[in-house]
Coordinates of C-alpha atoms and ligand atoms in Angstrom, one line a residue:
M170 CA -4.1 -336.6 45.8
N171 CA -2.6 -337.9 42.6
R172 CA 0.7 -339.4 43.3
R173 CA 1.7 -339.4 39.7
S174 CA 1.1 -335.6 39.4
L175 CA 3.6 -333.8 37.2
I176 CA 4.7 -331.4 39.9
M177 CA 8.1 -330.3 39.1
L178 CA 8.7 -333.0 36.4
G179 CA 11.2 -332.0 33.8
G180 CA 10.4 -332.0 30.1
F181 CA 13.0 -334.7 29.5
A182 CA 11.2 -337.1 31.8
A183 CA 7.9 -336.6 29.9
L184 CA 9.8 -337.2 26.7
A185 CA 11.5 -340.3 28.1
C186 CA 8.2 -342.2 28.5
A187 CA 7.8 -342.3 24.7
T188 CA 11.3 -343.2 23.7
P189 CA 13.3 -346.3 23.6
A190 CA 15.4 -347.4 26.5
W191 CA 18.7 -346.4 25.1
T192 CA 17.7 -342.9 24.3
R193 CA 15.7 -342.7 27.6
R194 CA 19.0 -343.2 29.5
R195 CA 20.6 -340.3 27.6
A196 CA 17.7 -338.1 27.9
S197 CA 17.5 -338.7 31.7
A198 CA 21.2 -337.9 32.2
Q199 CA 20.4 -334.4 30.9
T200 CA 18.0 -333.7 33.7
A201 CA 20.9 -333.4 36.1
P202 CA 21.2 -329.8 37.3
S203 CA 24.0 -328.2 35.2
A204 CA 25.5 -326.2 38.1
A205 CA 27.1 -329.2 39.7
S206 CA 27.5 -331.3 36.4
E207 CA 31.3 -330.9 36.3
E208 CA 31.7 -332.4 39.8
R209 CA 31.9 -336.2 40.2
S210 CA 29.3 -337.8 42.3
D211 CA 30.4 -339.7 45.4
Y212 CA 27.4 -342.1 45.4
T213 CA 24.9 -343.3 42.9
I214 CA 21.7 -344.7 44.0
R215 CA 19.3 -346.4 41.4
I216 CA 15.6 -346.8 42.3
A217 CA 14.3 -349.7 40.2
N218 CA 11.9 -352.6 40.4
G219 CA 13.5 -355.9 41.1
L220 CA 13.5 -359.2 43.0
V221 CA 14.4 -359.9 46.6
E222 CA 15.2 -363.4 47.5
L223 CA 14.1 -363.8 51.1
A224 CA 14.5 -367.5 50.8
P225 CA 14.8 -369.8 47.8
D226 CA 11.1 -370.3 47.6
R227 CA 10.1 -366.8 48.8
I228 CA 11.2 -364.3 46.2
V229 CA 9.3 -361.0 46.3
S230 CA 9.0 -358.4 43.5
T231 CA 9.4 -354.8 44.8
T232 CA 11.2 -351.5 44.4
T233 CA 14.7 -351.4 45.8
Y234 CA 17.8 -349.2 45.9
S235 CA 20.6 -350.2 43.5
G236 CA 19.1 -353.7 43.0
Q237 CA 19.6 -354.9 46.5
F238 CA 17.8 -355.0 49.9
P239 CA 18.6 -353.4 52.0
G240 CA 20.0 -350.6 49.9
P241 CA 23.7 -350.2 50.1
L242 CA 25.2 -349.0 53.5
L243 CA 26.4 -345.5 52.9
R244 CA 29.3 -344.6 55.2
F245 CA 29.7 -340.8 55.5
K246 CA 32.1 -338.7 57.5
E247 CA 30.5 -336.1 59.8
G248 CA 30.5 -332.6 58.4
Q249 CA 31.8 -333.5 55.0
R250 CA 30.0 -332.5 51.7
V251 CA 28.7 -335.3 49.7
V252 CA 27.3 -335.4 46.0
V253 CA 24.7 -338.1 45.4
D254 CA 23.1 -339.0 42.0
I255 CA 19.7 -340.6 42.4
H256 CA 18.4 -342.2 39.3
N257 CA 14.8 -343.3 39.2
D258 CA 14.2 -346.2 36.7
T259 CA 10.5 -346.6 37.7
D260 CA 7.3 -345.0 36.2
T261 CA 6.6 -343.2 39.5
P262 CA 8.2 -339.8 40.4
E263 CA 10.0 -340.6 43.7
Q264 CA 11.3 -338.9 46.9
L265 CA 14.4 -340.2 48.8
H266 CA 14.3 -339.0 52.3
W267 CA 17.5 -338.6 54.4
H268 CA 16.1 -339.7 57.7
G269 CA 17.7 -338.0 60.8
Q270 CA 20.1 -335.7 59.0
N271 CA 19.7 -331.9 59.3
V272 CA 19.7 -331.2 55.6
P273 CA 18.0 -328.4 53.8
V274 CA 14.5 -328.7 52.3
D275 CA 15.5 -329.2 48.6
V276 CA 17.6 -332.3 49.7
D277 CA 15.3 -333.7 52.6
G278 CA 13.1 -335.8 50.3
A279 CA 9.6 -334.7 51.3
A280 CA 7.1 -333.3 48.7
E281 CA 5.2 -331.7 51.6
E282 CA 8.3 -329.6 52.4
G283 CA 8.8 -328.8 48.7
T284 CA 11.6 -331.2 47.8
P285 CA 11.5 -331.7 44.0
Y286 CA 10.6 -335.2 42.9
I287 CA 13.1 -337.5 41.3
P288 CA 11.4 -337.7 37.9
A289 CA 10.2 -341.1 36.6
H290 CA 13.0 -342.4 34.3
G291 CA 15.1 -339.4 35.4
L292 CA 17.9 -338.3 37.6
R293 CA 18.3 -335.9 40.4
R294 CA 21.7 -334.8 41.7
I295 CA 21.9 -333.5 45.2
A296 CA 24.7 -332.2 47.4
F297 CA 24.7 -331.7 51.2
T298 CA 26.8 -331.7 54.3
R299 CA 26.5 -334.9 56.3
G300 CA 25.3 -334.9 59.9
P301 CA 24.7 -335.4 62.7
A302 CA 27.0 -338.5 63.3
G303 CA 25.6 -342.0 64.0
L304 CA 23.1 -344.5 62.5
R305 CA 20.7 -342.7 60.0
F306 CA 19.0 -344.1 57.0
Y307 CA 17.4 -343.3 53.7
H308 CA 14.0 -344.3 52.5
T309 CA 11.2 -343.4 50.2
H310 CA 8.7 -340.7 51.3
L311 CA 5.7 -341.4 49.0
R312 CA 2.2 -341.7 50.0
A313 CA 1.0 -345.3 49.5
G314 CA -2.6 -345.0 50.5
A315 CA -4.3 -348.3 49.5
D316 CA -1.4 -349.3 47.2
L317 CA 0.8 -351.9 49.0
Q318 CA 3.5 -351.7 46.4
Q319 CA 4.3 -348.1 47.2
G320 CA 5.9 -346.1 49.9
Q321 CA 7.5 -347.8 52.8
Y322 CA 5.7 -351.1 51.9
S323 CA 8.4 -351.4 49.1
G324 CA 12.0 -352.3 49.6
Q325 CA 13.2 -348.7 49.5
V326 CA 15.2 -348.7 52.7
G327 CA 19.0 -348.4 53.2
P328 CA 21.3 -347.6 56.2
V329 CA 23.5 -344.6 56.6
Y330 CA 26.3 -344.5 59.0
I331 CA 27.9 -341.2 59.7
E332 CA 31.2 -341.8 61.4
P333 CA 31.5 -339.7 64.5
K334 CA 34.7 -338.0 65.6
R335 CA 34.5 -340.2 68.6
E336 CA 32.7 -343.7 68.8
P337 CA 30.4 -344.3 71.7
G338 CA 32.1 -347.3 73.4
A339 CA 34.7 -349.7 72.4
Y340 CA 33.9 -352.6 70.2
D341 CA 35.7 -355.2 68.0
R342 CA 33.3 -355.0 65.1
E343 CA 30.0 -353.7 63.8
V344 CA 27.0 -355.5 62.5
F345 CA 24.2 -353.7 60.7
L346 CA 20.7 -355.2 60.9
V347 CA 17.7 -354.0 59.0
L348 CA 14.4 -355.3 60.1
K349 CA 11.7 -355.4 57.5
E350 CA 8.5 -357.2 56.6
F351 CA 7.3 -358.2 53.0
A352 CA 4.1 -359.4 51.4
P353 CA 1.8 -357.0 53.1
F354 CA -2.0 -357.3 53.3
F355 CA -4.9 -355.4 54.7
S356 CA -7.1 -356.7 57.4
R357 CA -9.9 -355.3 59.5
G358 CA -8.2 -354.0 62.6
G359 CA -8.9 -354.2 66.2
D360 CA -5.5 -355.6 67.2
M361 CA -4.2 -355.0 70.6
E362 CA -0.9 -353.2 70.8
P363 CA 1.9 -354.9 72.6
D364 CA 2.2 -353.6 76.2
F365 CA 5.9 -352.8 76.8
L366 CA 6.3 -349.1 77.4
A367 CA 7.3 -347.7 80.6
P368 CA 6.0 -345.6 82.4
A369 CA 2.6 -347.0 81.7
T370 CA 0.6 -344.2 83.1
R371 CA -2.4 -343.4 80.9
V372 CA -4.4 -340.1 81.0
K373 CA -8.0 -340.8 81.9
A374 CA -9.4 -337.9 79.8
L375 CA -7.7 -339.1 76.7
E376 CA -8.8 -342.6 77.3
E377 CA -12.4 -341.6 77.7
A378 CA -12.4 -339.4 74.6
G379 CA -10.8 -342.1 72.5
E380 CA -12.9 -345.0 73.8
S381 CA -16.2 -343.1 73.5
A382 CA -15.4 -342.1 69.9
M383 CA -14.7 -345.7 69.1
R384 CA -17.9 -347.0 70.8
A385 CA -19.9 -344.4 69.0
S386 CA -18.4 -345.5 65.6
L387 CA -19.0 -349.2 66.2
A388 CA -22.5 -348.5 67.5
K389 CA -23.3 -346.9 64.1
G390 CA -22.4 -350.2 62.5
M391 CA -18.9 -349.1 61.3
P392 CA -16.4 -351.9 61.0
H393 CA -12.8 -351.4 62.5
G394 CA -10.5 -349.3 60.1
Y395 CA -8.0 -351.3 57.9
E396 CA -4.7 -352.3 59.4
V397 CA -1.7 -353.8 57.6
G398 CA -0.3 -357.3 58.3
Y399 CA 2.6 -359.2 56.6
Q400 CA 3.2 -362.7 55.4
L401 CA 7.0 -362.6 55.4
F402 CA 9.6 -361.3 57.8
A403 CA 13.4 -360.8 57.2
I404 CA 16.6 -359.5 58.7
N405 CA 18.8 -357.9 56.1
G406 CA 16.5 -359.2 53.4
R407 CA 16.8 -362.9 54.4
M408 CA 14.2 -365.0 56.3
F409 CA 15.5 -366.9 59.3
G410 CA 17.8 -369.7 58.3
H411 CA 18.4 -368.5 54.8
G412 CA 21.1 -365.9 55.2
E413 CA 24.7 -366.1 56.4
P414 CA 24.9 -366.5 60.3
I415 CA 26.5 -363.8 62.3
R416 CA 29.8 -365.5 63.1
V417 CA 31.4 -364.5 66.4
K418 CA 34.2 -365.5 68.7
A419 CA 33.9 -365.8 72.4
G420 CA 34.9 -362.6 74.2
E421 CA 34.2 -360.5 71.1
R422 CA 32.4 -357.1 71.6
V423 CA 29.9 -356.8 68.7
L424 CA 28.3 -353.3 68.1
F425 CA 24.9 -354.0 66.6
H426 CA 23.4 -351.1 64.6
V427 CA 19.7 -352.1 64.3
L428 CA 17.2 -350.3 62.0
N429 CA 13.5 -350.9 61.9
G430 CA 12.8 -350.4 58.3
S431 CA 9.1 -351.4 58.7
A432 CA 6.3 -349.5 57.1
T433 CA 4.0 -350.0 60.1
E434 CA 5.4 -352.4 62.8
I435 CA 7.1 -352.1 66.1
R436 CA 9.8 -354.8 66.4
S437 CA 11.5 -356.4 69.3
L438 CA 14.9 -358.2 69.4
A439 CA 16.5 -360.7 71.9
L440 CA 19.5 -362.9 71.9
P441 CA 19.2 -365.7 74.5
G442 CA 21.9 -365.7 77.0
H443 CA 23.1 -362.2 76.2
V444 CA 22.2 -358.6 77.0
F445 CA 22.3 -355.5 74.9
K446 CA 24.2 -352.5 76.3
V447 CA 22.3 -349.6 74.5
V448 CA 24.9 -347.0 73.6
A449 CA 22.9 -344.9 71.1
L450 CA 19.3 -344.3 70.1
D451 CA 18.5 -342.9 66.6
G452 CA 22.3 -342.6 66.2
N453 CA 22.8 -340.3 69.2
P454 CA 24.9 -341.6 72.0
V455 CA 22.8 -341.9 75.2
P456 CA 23.9 -340.2 78.4
T457 CA 23.6 -343.5 80.3
P458 CA 24.3 -346.7 78.5
V459 CA 22.3 -349.4 80.1
E460 CA 22.1 -353.2 79.6
V461 CA 18.6 -354.6 78.5
P462 CA 17.5 -358.0 77.7
V463 CA 15.2 -357.0 74.8
L464 CA 15.4 -354.1 72.3
W465 CA 12.1 -352.4 71.4
I466 CA 12.3 -350.5 68.2
G467 CA 9.4 -348.4 66.8
T468 CA 9.0 -347.9 63.0
A469 CA 12.0 -346.0 61.7
E470 CA 13.8 -345.9 65.1
R471 CA 17.4 -347.1 65.4
V472 CA 19.2 -348.7 68.3
S473 CA 23.0 -349.1 68.6
A474 CA 23.8 -351.7 71.2
L475 CA 27.0 -353.6 72.3
V476 CA 26.9 -357.3 72.9
T477 CA 29.7 -359.0 74.7
M478 CA 29.9 -362.6 73.2
N479 CA 30.1 -364.5 76.5
H480 CA 27.8 -367.5 76.1
A481 CA 29.1 -369.8 73.6
G482 CA 26.6 -371.7 71.3
T483 CA 24.4 -371.3 68.3
W484 CA 21.5 -368.9 69.0
V485 CA 18.6 -367.2 67.4
L486 CA 18.8 -363.5 67.4
G487 CA 15.1 -362.8 66.8
D488 CA 11.8 -361.0 67.5
I489 CA 10.2 -362.1 70.7
A490 CA 6.8 -362.3 68.9
D491 CA 6.8 -366.1 68.1
D492 CA 4.7 -365.9 65.0
D493 CA 6.8 -363.2 63.4
R494 CA 10.1 -364.9 64.4
K495 CA 8.8 -368.2 62.9
R496 CA 8.0 -366.6 59.7
G497 CA 11.4 -365.1 59.3
M498 CA 12.3 -362.3 61.8
G499 CA 15.5 -363.7 63.1
I500 CA 19.1 -364.5 62.2
V501 CA 21.5 -367.1 63.5
V502 CA 24.4 -366.1 65.8
E503 CA 27.0 -368.8 65.6
Y504 CA 30.2 -369.0 67.9
A505 CA 33.4 -370.2 66.2
G506 CA 33.6 -374.0 66.5
R507 CA 29.9 -374.4 67.5
K508 CA 27.4 -376.1 65.1
G509 CA 24.0 -377.5 65.7
K510 CA 20.4 -376.2 65.7
P511 CA 20.1 -372.5 66.7
Q512 CA 18.5 -372.2 70.2
W513 CA 15.8 -369.8 71.2
V514 CA 14.9 -369.1 74.8
K515 CA 12.0 -366.8 75.5
P516 CA 13.3 -363.8 77.5
R517 CA 11.9 -362.8 80.8
P518 CA 9.3 -360.0 80.7
S519 CA 10.8 -356.5 80.6
R520 CA 9.7 -353.0 79.7
W521 CA 11.2 -350.4 77.4
D522 CA 11.8 -347.1 79.3
Y523 CA 13.5 -344.3 77.4
I524 CA 14.2 -342.6 80.6
R525 CA 16.7 -345.3 81.7
F526 CA 19.1 -344.0 79.1
A527 CA 18.7 -340.4 80.1
S528 CA 20.9 -338.0 81.9
A529 CA 21.1 -337.9 85.7
R530 CA 19.9 -334.2 85.3
V531 CA 16.1 -334.5 85.6
S532 CA 14.9 -331.4 83.9
A533 CA 15.8 -329.9 80.4
P534 CA 16.3 -326.2 79.9
A535 CA 12.9 -324.3 79.8
P536 CA 11.5 -323.8 76.3
D537 CA 10.8 -320.4 74.7
E538 CA 7.4 -321.6 73.6
V539 CA 5.2 -324.7 74.1
I540 CA 3.1 -326.2 71.2
D541 CA 0.2 -328.4 72.1
M542 CA -0.7 -331.3 69.9
T543 CA -3.6 -333.8 70.4
F544 CA -3.7 -336.9 68.2
A545 CA -7.1 -338.4 67.5
K546 CA -8.6 -341.1 65.3
R547 CA -11.8 -341.3 63.3
N548 CA -12.5 -345.0 63.0
A549 CA -12.8 -346.2 59.4
A550 CA -13.7 -342.6 58.2
A551 CA -11.6 -342.5 55.0
H552 CA -12.8 -345.1 52.6
G553 CA -12.5 -347.8 55.3
F554 CA -9.1 -346.5 56.6
N555 CA -8.9 -344.7 60.0
E556 CA -8.5 -341.0 59.5
W557 CA -5.9 -339.2 61.9
M558 CA -6.0 -335.7 63.2
I559 CA -3.6 -333.3 64.8
N560 CA -5.6 -330.8 66.8
G561 CA -8.7 -331.7 64.9
V562 CA -7.2 -331.4 61.4
P563 CA -6.3 -334.2 59.1
F564 CA -3.3 -333.2 56.9
S565 CA -4.4 -332.2 53.4
M566 CA -2.0 -333.3 50.6
E567 CA -3.9 -330.9 48.3
K568 CA -3.3 -327.7 50.4
M569 CA -0.1 -328.7 52.2
E570 CA -0.6 -325.7 54.6
P571 CA 1.7 -325.2 57.6
L572 CA -0.1 -325.6 60.9
F573 CA 2.7 -324.2 63.1
R574 CA 5.0 -321.3 62.8
L575 CA 8.6 -321.3 64.1
R576 CA 11.1 -318.5 64.8
Q577 CA 14.7 -319.3 64.1
G578 CA 16.8 -319.8 67.2
R579 CA 13.9 -320.5 69.6
R580 CA 13.6 -323.6 71.7
Y581 CA 10.2 -325.2 71.3
R582 CA 8.4 -327.8 73.4
L583 CA 6.0 -330.2 71.7
R584 CA 3.4 -331.2 74.3
M585 CA 1.8 -334.3 72.6
R586 CA -1.2 -336.0 73.8
N587 CA -2.4 -339.2 72.3
A588 CA -6.2 -339.8 72.3
S589 CA -6.0 -343.1 70.6
D590 CA -5.1 -346.6 71.8
D591 CA -2.3 -347.0 69.2
I592 CA 1.4 -346.5 69.9
H593 CA 2.6 -343.8 67.4
P594 CA 6.2 -343.4 66.3
L595 CA 6.4 -339.8 66.0
H596 CA 9.0 -338.2 63.6
L597 CA 10.3 -334.7 63.0
H598 CA 12.2 -333.9 59.9
R599 CA 15.5 -332.1 59.5
H600 CA 15.7 -331.6 63.4
S601 CA 16.5 -333.8 66.4
F602 CA 14.6 -333.4 69.6
E603 CA 15.3 -334.0 73.3
L604 CA 12.9 -336.1 75.3
T605 CA 11.8 -334.0 78.3
K606 CA 8.7 -335.7 79.8
I607 CA 7.3 -339.1 79.4
A608 CA 3.9 -339.9 80.9
G609 CA 4.2 -337.3 83.5
K610 CA 7.9 -338.1 84.4
G611 CA 10.6 -335.5 83.7
T612 CA 13.8 -336.5 81.8
A613 CA 16.7 -334.9 79.8
G614 CA 19.5 -335.7 77.6
V615 CA 18.1 -338.4 75.3
I616 CA 18.2 -337.0 71.7
K617 CA 16.0 -338.7 69.0
D618 CA 14.2 -338.1 65.8
V619 CA 11.5 -340.7 66.2
V620 CA 9.8 -341.5 69.6
M621 CA 7.1 -344.0 70.4
L622 CA 4.1 -342.4 72.2
G623 CA 2.0 -344.9 74.1
G624 CA -1.8 -345.3 73.7
Y625 CA -3.6 -342.6 75.8
Q626 CA -0.3 -341.2 77.0
E627 CA 1.5 -337.9 77.0
M628 CA 4.9 -336.9 76.1
E629 CA 7.0 -333.7 75.7
V630 CA 9.9 -333.3 73.4
D631 CA 12.0 -330.1 72.9
F632 CA 13.9 -329.0 69.8
T633 CA 15.7 -325.8 68.6
A634 CA 14.5 -324.2 65.4
D635 CA 17.9 -324.2 63.8
N636 CA 17.2 -325.4 60.2
P637 CA 15.0 -322.9 58.3
G638 CA 12.4 -324.1 55.8
R639 CA 9.3 -326.2 55.9
T640 CA 9.6 -329.1 58.3
L641 CA 7.3 -332.1 58.3
F642 CA 6.1 -333.7 61.5
H643 CA 4.3 -337.1 61.2
C644 CA 3.6 -340.5 62.6
H645 CA 5.9 -342.9 60.8
Q646 CA 3.3 -345.6 60.5
Q647 CA 2.6 -345.5 56.8
V648 CA -1.1 -346.2 57.2
H649 CA -1.4 -343.3 59.8
M650 CA 0.6 -340.7 57.9
D651 CA -1.1 -341.5 54.6
Y652 CA -4.5 -340.8 56.3
G653 CA -4.0 -337.4 58.0
F654 CA -1.3 -337.9 60.7
M655 CA 1.1 -335.2 59.5
A656 CA 1.6 -331.5 60.1
L657 CA 3.9 -328.8 58.6
F658 CA 6.0 -326.4 60.6
D659 CA 7.3 -323.4 58.8
Y660 CA 9.7 -320.7 59.8
A661 CA 8.4 -317.2 60.1
Ligands
CU813 CU1 0.6 -343.5 64.2

């Protein structure tokens, strides 16, 4: 598919390519829809190429929002209307996706659903009502394919906080953390996934199917499909030791809002001597806030967790993967009056179990309909990349055909089966879902918009079809979604 295709590009944008910069700016201003042109915009976001100084000797060139990484924190109020101007100063038509908000298709920011592009050197004005409350984010939604400058590999990530009418849990102050890697490269895969999900029950039939397909491919002499790795790691765009420390006082209750802005990676986070009380997942308050020693955050997931600062010192808040933390994935937490070298202590082994945050009620309401989905991998089948299928079909960017039909008002259950050994962070656009079964264990009350499905595992999530229009479902791993791991729902 041609990313630079002129779908929905306005005439002014085409003209802009051939005109000097000063006229270009005037021309692009005119591409704003005239209907809302008298209204003032509440926010302006500028997509442009720029530099991000991860450390004085590690400055990367990438695309960012409004010249900074992460993009500006947008604080919204639940249920209020907002007008946003999105300028695109790059040569590539862009999409800006409002991840986790129940917005209409023309705002959502996914070409697959029919959102118009923000033209290259152009402007798009959008207006929408903000919600639901909690930690959301905005990011690009372009296919990157083999281009490691595009899509989520770029610096186009920014947090959104929609203030709820009632905060989950008392706290003294908030700290936003955006976890993100830079300087990506391809490698021949075959990496083992970290083993941290609970319940760990695998489905024998899925394992046999996945393993035999892999064996057959390797027996034919195929190498492993490409995977993505990174040279540089950062929290809030600074490598460990190069940003401002998080300065705290003894006894303070800090509410951390953590966003995994990675294109492909699962992240972990620990703070020696402290525990995280998880109060919200993907911005939604959990029924049972529980203390955990380590946060595990899949690609595009968010965790809001309270930490009581009750262990004075200078500490490393960082990823438990030593290599990644040493290459930058950490930030200093410094108590008032304490100096010295930040200390890291490896946390005791623990597992990440979404069910611990669930409601005491074991079962969710029965769905009106069940939709079965099986995810499978064809090793290295697409120009050396793994090709991904949902129910035997890789998504076609040319056809963009809906695979599933929804009827408004019905409650659907997605019964998802993973016939691969990879963990997939699965995302549904414009709707939130309730976790109802994980690896055979029933649950209720945890509301999310991304969930990690373990290798050869099963999971069920329910959602209500309450936001008409095309709705994209996909794995949030860029190298998976780009090679087939997407499906469209449409309302009948
Ligand atoms: Cu995936």
